Short mmCIF file of C-alpha atoms in Angstrom, two decimals:
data_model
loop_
_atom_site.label_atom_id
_atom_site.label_comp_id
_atom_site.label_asym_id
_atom_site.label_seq_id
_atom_site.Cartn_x
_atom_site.Cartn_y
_atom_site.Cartn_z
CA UNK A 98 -88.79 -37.65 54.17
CA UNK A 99 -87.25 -39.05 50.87
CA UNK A 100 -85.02 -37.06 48.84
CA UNK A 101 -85.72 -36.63 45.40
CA UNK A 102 -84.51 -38.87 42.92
CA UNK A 103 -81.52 -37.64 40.85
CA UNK A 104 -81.33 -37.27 37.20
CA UNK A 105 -78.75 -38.94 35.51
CA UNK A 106 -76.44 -36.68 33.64
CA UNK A 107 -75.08 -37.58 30.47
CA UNK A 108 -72.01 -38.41 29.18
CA UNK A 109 -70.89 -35.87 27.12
CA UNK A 110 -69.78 -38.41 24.00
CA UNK A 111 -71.72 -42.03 23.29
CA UNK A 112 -69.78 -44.43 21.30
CA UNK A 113 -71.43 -45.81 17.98
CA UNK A 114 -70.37 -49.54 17.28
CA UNK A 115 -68.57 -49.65 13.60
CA UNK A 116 -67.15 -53.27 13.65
CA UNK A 117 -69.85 -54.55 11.22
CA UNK A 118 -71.34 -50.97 10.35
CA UNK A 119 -70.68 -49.48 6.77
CA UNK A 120 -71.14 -45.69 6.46
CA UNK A 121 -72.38 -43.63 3.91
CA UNK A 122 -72.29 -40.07 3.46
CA UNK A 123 -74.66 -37.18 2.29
CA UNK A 124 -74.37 -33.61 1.09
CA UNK A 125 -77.28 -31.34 2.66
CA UNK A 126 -78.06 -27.68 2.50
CA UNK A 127 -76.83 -26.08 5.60
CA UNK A 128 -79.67 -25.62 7.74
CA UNK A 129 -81.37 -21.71 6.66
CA UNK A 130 -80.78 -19.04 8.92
CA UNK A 131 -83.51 -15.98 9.67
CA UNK A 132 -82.17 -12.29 9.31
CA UNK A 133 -82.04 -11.78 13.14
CA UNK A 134 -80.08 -15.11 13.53
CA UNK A 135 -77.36 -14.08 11.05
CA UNK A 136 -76.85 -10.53 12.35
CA UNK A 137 -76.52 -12.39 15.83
CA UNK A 138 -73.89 -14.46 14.00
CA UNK A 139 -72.27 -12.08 13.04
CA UNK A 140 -72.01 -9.81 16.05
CA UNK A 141 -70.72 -12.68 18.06
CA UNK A 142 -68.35 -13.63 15.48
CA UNK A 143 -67.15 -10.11 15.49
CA UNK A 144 -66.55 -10.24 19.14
CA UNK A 145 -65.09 -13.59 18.92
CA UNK A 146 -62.36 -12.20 16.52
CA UNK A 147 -61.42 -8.94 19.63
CA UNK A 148 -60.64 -11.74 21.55
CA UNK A 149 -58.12 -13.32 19.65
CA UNK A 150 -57.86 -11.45 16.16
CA UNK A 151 -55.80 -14.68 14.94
CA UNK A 152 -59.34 -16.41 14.41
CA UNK A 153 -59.70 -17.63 11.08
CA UNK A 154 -63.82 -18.26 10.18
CA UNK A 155 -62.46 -21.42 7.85
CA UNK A 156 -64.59 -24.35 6.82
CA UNK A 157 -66.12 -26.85 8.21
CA UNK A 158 -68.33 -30.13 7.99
CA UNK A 159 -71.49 -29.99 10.33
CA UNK A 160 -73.23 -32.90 11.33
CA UNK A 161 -76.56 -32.91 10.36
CA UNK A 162 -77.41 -36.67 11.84
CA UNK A 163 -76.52 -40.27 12.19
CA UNK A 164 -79.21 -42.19 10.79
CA UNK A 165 -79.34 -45.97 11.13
CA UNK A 166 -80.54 -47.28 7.59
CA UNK A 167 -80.94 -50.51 8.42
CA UNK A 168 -78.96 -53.78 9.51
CA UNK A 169 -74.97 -52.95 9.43
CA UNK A 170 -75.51 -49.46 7.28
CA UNK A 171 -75.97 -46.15 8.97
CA UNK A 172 -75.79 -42.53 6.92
CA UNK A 173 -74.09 -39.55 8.02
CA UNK A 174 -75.94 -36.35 6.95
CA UNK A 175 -73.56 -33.40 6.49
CA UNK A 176 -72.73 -29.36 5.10
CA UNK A 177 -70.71 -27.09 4.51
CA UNK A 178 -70.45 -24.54 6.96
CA UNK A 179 -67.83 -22.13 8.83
CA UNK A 180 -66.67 -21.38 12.23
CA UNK A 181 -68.66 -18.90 12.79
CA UNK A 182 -71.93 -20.53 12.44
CA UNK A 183 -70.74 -22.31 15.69
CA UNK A 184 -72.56 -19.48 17.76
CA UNK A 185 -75.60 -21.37 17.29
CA UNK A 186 -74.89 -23.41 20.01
CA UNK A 187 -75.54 -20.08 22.00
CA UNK A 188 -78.77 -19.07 20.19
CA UNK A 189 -80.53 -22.06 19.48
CA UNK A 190 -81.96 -24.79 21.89
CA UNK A 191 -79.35 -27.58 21.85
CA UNK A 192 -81.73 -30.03 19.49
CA UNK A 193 -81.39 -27.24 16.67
CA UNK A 194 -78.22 -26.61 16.53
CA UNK A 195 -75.85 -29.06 13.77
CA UNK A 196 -72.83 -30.52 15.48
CA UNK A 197 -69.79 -30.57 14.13
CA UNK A 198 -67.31 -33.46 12.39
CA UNK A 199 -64.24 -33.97 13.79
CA UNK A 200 -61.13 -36.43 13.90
CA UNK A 201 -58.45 -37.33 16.32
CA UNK A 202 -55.33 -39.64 16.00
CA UNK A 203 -54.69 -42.02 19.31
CA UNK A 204 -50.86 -42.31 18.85
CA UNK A 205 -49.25 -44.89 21.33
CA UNK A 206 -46.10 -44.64 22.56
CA UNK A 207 -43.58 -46.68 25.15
CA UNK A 208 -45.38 -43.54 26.95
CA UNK A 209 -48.96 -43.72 26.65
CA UNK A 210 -50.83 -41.74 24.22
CA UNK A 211 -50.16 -38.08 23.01
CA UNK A 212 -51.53 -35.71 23.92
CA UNK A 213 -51.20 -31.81 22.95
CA UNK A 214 -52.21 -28.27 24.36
CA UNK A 215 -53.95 -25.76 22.44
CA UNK A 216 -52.01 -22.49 21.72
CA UNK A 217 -52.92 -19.19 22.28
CA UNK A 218 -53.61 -18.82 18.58
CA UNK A 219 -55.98 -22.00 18.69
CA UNK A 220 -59.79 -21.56 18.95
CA UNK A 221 -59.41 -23.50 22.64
CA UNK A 222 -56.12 -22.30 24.01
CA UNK A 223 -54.86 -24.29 27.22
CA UNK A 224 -57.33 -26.76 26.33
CA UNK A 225 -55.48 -30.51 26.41
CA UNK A 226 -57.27 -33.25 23.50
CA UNK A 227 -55.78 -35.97 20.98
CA UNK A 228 -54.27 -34.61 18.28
CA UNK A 229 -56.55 -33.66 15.32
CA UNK A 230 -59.22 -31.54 14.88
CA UNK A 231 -62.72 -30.14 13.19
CA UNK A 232 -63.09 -31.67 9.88
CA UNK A 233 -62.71 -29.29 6.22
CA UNK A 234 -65.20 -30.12 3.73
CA UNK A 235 -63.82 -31.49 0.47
CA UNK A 236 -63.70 -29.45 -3.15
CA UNK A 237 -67.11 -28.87 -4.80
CA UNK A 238 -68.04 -32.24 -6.09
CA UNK A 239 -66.01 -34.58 -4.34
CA UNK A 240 -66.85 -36.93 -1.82
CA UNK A 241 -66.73 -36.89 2.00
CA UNK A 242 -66.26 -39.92 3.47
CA UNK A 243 -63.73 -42.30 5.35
CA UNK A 244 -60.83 -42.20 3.14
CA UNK A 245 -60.94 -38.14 3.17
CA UNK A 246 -61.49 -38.36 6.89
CA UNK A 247 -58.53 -40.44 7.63
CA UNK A 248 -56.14 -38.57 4.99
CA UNK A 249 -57.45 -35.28 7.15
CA UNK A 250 -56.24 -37.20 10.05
CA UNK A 251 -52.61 -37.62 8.80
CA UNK A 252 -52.64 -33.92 7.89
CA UNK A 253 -53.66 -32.83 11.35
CA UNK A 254 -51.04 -35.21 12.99
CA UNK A 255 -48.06 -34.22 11.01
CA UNK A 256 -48.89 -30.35 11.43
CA UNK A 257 -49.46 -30.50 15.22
CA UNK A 258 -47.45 -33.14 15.65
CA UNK A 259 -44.58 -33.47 13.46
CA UNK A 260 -44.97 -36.82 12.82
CA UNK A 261 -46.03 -38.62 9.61
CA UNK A 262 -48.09 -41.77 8.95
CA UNK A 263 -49.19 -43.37 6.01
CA UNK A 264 -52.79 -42.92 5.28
CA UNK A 265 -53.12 -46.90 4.92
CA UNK A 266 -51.43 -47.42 8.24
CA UNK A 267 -54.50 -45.48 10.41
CA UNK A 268 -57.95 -47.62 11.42
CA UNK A 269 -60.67 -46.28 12.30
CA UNK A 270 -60.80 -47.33 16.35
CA UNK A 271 -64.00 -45.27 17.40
CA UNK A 272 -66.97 -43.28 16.11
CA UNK A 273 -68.32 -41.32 19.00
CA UNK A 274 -71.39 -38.82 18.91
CA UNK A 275 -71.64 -35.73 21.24
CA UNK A 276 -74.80 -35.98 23.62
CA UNK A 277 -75.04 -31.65 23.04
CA UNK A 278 -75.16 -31.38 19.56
CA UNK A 279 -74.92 -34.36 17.81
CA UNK A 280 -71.15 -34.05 17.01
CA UNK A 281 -69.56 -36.63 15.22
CA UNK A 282 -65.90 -37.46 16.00
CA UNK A 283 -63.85 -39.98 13.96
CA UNK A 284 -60.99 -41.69 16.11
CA UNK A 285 -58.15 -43.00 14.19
CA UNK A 286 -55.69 -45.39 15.76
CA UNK A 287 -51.95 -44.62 14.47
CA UNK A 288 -48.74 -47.00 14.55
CA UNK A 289 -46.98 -47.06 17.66
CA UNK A 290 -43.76 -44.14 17.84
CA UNK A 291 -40.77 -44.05 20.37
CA UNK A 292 -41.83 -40.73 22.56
CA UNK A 293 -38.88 -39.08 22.44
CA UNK A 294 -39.11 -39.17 18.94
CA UNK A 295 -42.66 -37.60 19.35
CA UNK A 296 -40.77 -35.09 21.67
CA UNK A 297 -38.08 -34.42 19.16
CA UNK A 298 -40.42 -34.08 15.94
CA UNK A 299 -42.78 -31.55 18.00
CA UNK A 300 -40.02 -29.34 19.66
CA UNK A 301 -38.41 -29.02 15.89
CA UNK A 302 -42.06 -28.44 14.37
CA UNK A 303 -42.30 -25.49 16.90
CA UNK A 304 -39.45 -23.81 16.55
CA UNK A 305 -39.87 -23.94 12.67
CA UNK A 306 -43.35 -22.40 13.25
CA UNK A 307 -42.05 -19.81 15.81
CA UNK A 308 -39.42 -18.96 12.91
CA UNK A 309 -41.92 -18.08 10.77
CA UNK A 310 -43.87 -16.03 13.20
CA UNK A 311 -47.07 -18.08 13.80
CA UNK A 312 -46.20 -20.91 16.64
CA UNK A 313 -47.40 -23.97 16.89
CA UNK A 314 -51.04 -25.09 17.04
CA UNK A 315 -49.99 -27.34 20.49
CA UNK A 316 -47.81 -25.25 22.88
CA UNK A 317 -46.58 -28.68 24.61
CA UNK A 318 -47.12 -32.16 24.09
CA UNK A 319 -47.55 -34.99 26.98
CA UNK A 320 -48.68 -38.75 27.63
CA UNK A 321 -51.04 -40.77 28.86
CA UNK A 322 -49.81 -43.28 30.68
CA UNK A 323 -49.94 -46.48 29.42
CA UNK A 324 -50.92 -49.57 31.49
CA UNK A 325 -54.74 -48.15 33.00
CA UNK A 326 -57.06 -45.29 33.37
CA UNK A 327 -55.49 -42.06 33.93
CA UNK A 328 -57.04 -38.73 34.82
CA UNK A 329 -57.48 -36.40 31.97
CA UNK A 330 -55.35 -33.48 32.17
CA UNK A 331 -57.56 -29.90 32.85
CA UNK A 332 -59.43 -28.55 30.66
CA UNK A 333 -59.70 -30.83 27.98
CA UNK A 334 -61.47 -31.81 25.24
CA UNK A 335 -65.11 -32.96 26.50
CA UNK A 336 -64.45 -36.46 24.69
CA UNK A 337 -60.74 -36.93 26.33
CA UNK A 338 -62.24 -38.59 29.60
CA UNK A 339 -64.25 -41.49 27.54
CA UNK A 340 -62.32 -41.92 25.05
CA UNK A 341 -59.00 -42.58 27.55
CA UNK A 342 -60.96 -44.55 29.33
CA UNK A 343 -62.26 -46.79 26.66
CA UNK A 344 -58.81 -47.23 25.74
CA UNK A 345 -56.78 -48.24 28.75
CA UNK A 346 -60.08 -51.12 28.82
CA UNK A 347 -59.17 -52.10 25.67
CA UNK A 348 -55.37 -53.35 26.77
#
């Protein structure tokens, strides 16, 4: 007797080819809520916030698409939303829910790539990923796009990090979309950094942070090694695996 077939599961993140793509981006209305969905919003939020009471509901960019507008020009549909609205993904079938926008900085070192753990005060703690994080939405008015992305990028970097880059210095290396939601995550290659000045620039940026009585956003920092694959530390970030992968093939 034959066994039945198995379904192919999906990688959580595919990767969206930007060598010869330009990208445009558009302002939407956030998608409208009903009354019952909002209360539900709410209540979970409120529960979200017993848990760790250092939850802040800030800002963010959903992902409303990536649409492909025709030879070497695709358009990313986006609002303005908050954290909060992120219970969706527990309310809504997965094909109604917006994703979210996000960046990460691949920093190389003599050591591999850094890496950092969410805090306890993070909205993932113990959770290992790039450095970086969900996207704000610019001022009323002004533009999203690549430049804002990358200077976000810098921002994230120095404040988990401690370590500063020039906004000019970053690429764009990879533009990957969530198979879930539709997130969109902008990868930004840095310039190369000793480690143990990585090491240094985080242990000072902690203990400045614990000084103040907040802590750090990464509780430790660690490498990937250079040279090939490695396993992704656990839990991570659902994009760590590809992503670590895709660049150990890259050499």
């Amino acid at each position: 007797m034959s066994r039945p077939a198995e379904h192919p599961v999906a990688p959580p993140v595919v990767f969206v080819d930007t060598e010869r793509l330009a990208l445009d981006f558009v302002e939407c209305p956030p998608p409208p809520l009903s009354d019952g969905e909002r209360r539900e919003v709410d209540r979970r939020w409120a529960e979200t916030r017993g848990r760790n009471p250092a939850t802040f509901d800030g800002p963010l960019v959903a992902a409303l698409g990536l649409d492909l507008a025709g030879p070497g020009r695709a358009t990313v549909r986006w609002a303005r939303t908050t954290y909060r609205h992120r219970a969706l993904r527990e309310i809504r079938p997965p094909g109604d829910v917006p994703g979210s926008v996000y960046v990460t900085v691949l920093l190389p070192t003599d050591e591999g790539l850094v890496l950092g753990r969410g805090s306890r005060t993070t909205a993932a703690p113990g959770r290992w990923s790039l450095p970086g994080g969900a996207a704000e939405p610019p001022p009323a008015g002004c533009p999203l796009g690549l430049a804002a992305l990358r200077g976000h990028a810098v921002r994230e970097l120095a404040e988990e990090v401690g370590v500063t880059s020039p906004e000019a210095e970053l690429r764009l290396w990879a533009l990957t979309r969530g198979t879930p939601f539709g997130s969109l995550g902008f990868h930004f290659l840095a310039p190369s950094a000793p480690a143990d000045l990585v090491r240094h620039r985080h242990a000072a940026l902690a203990a400045a942070e614990s000084a103040r009585g907040v802590g750090p956003e990464l509780d430790a920092i660690g490498f990937a090694a250079p040279g090939g694959p490695a396993p992704a530390p656990f839990p991570c970030a659902d994009y760590l695996p590809q992503v670590l992968e895709r660049y150990a093939a890259a050499g």
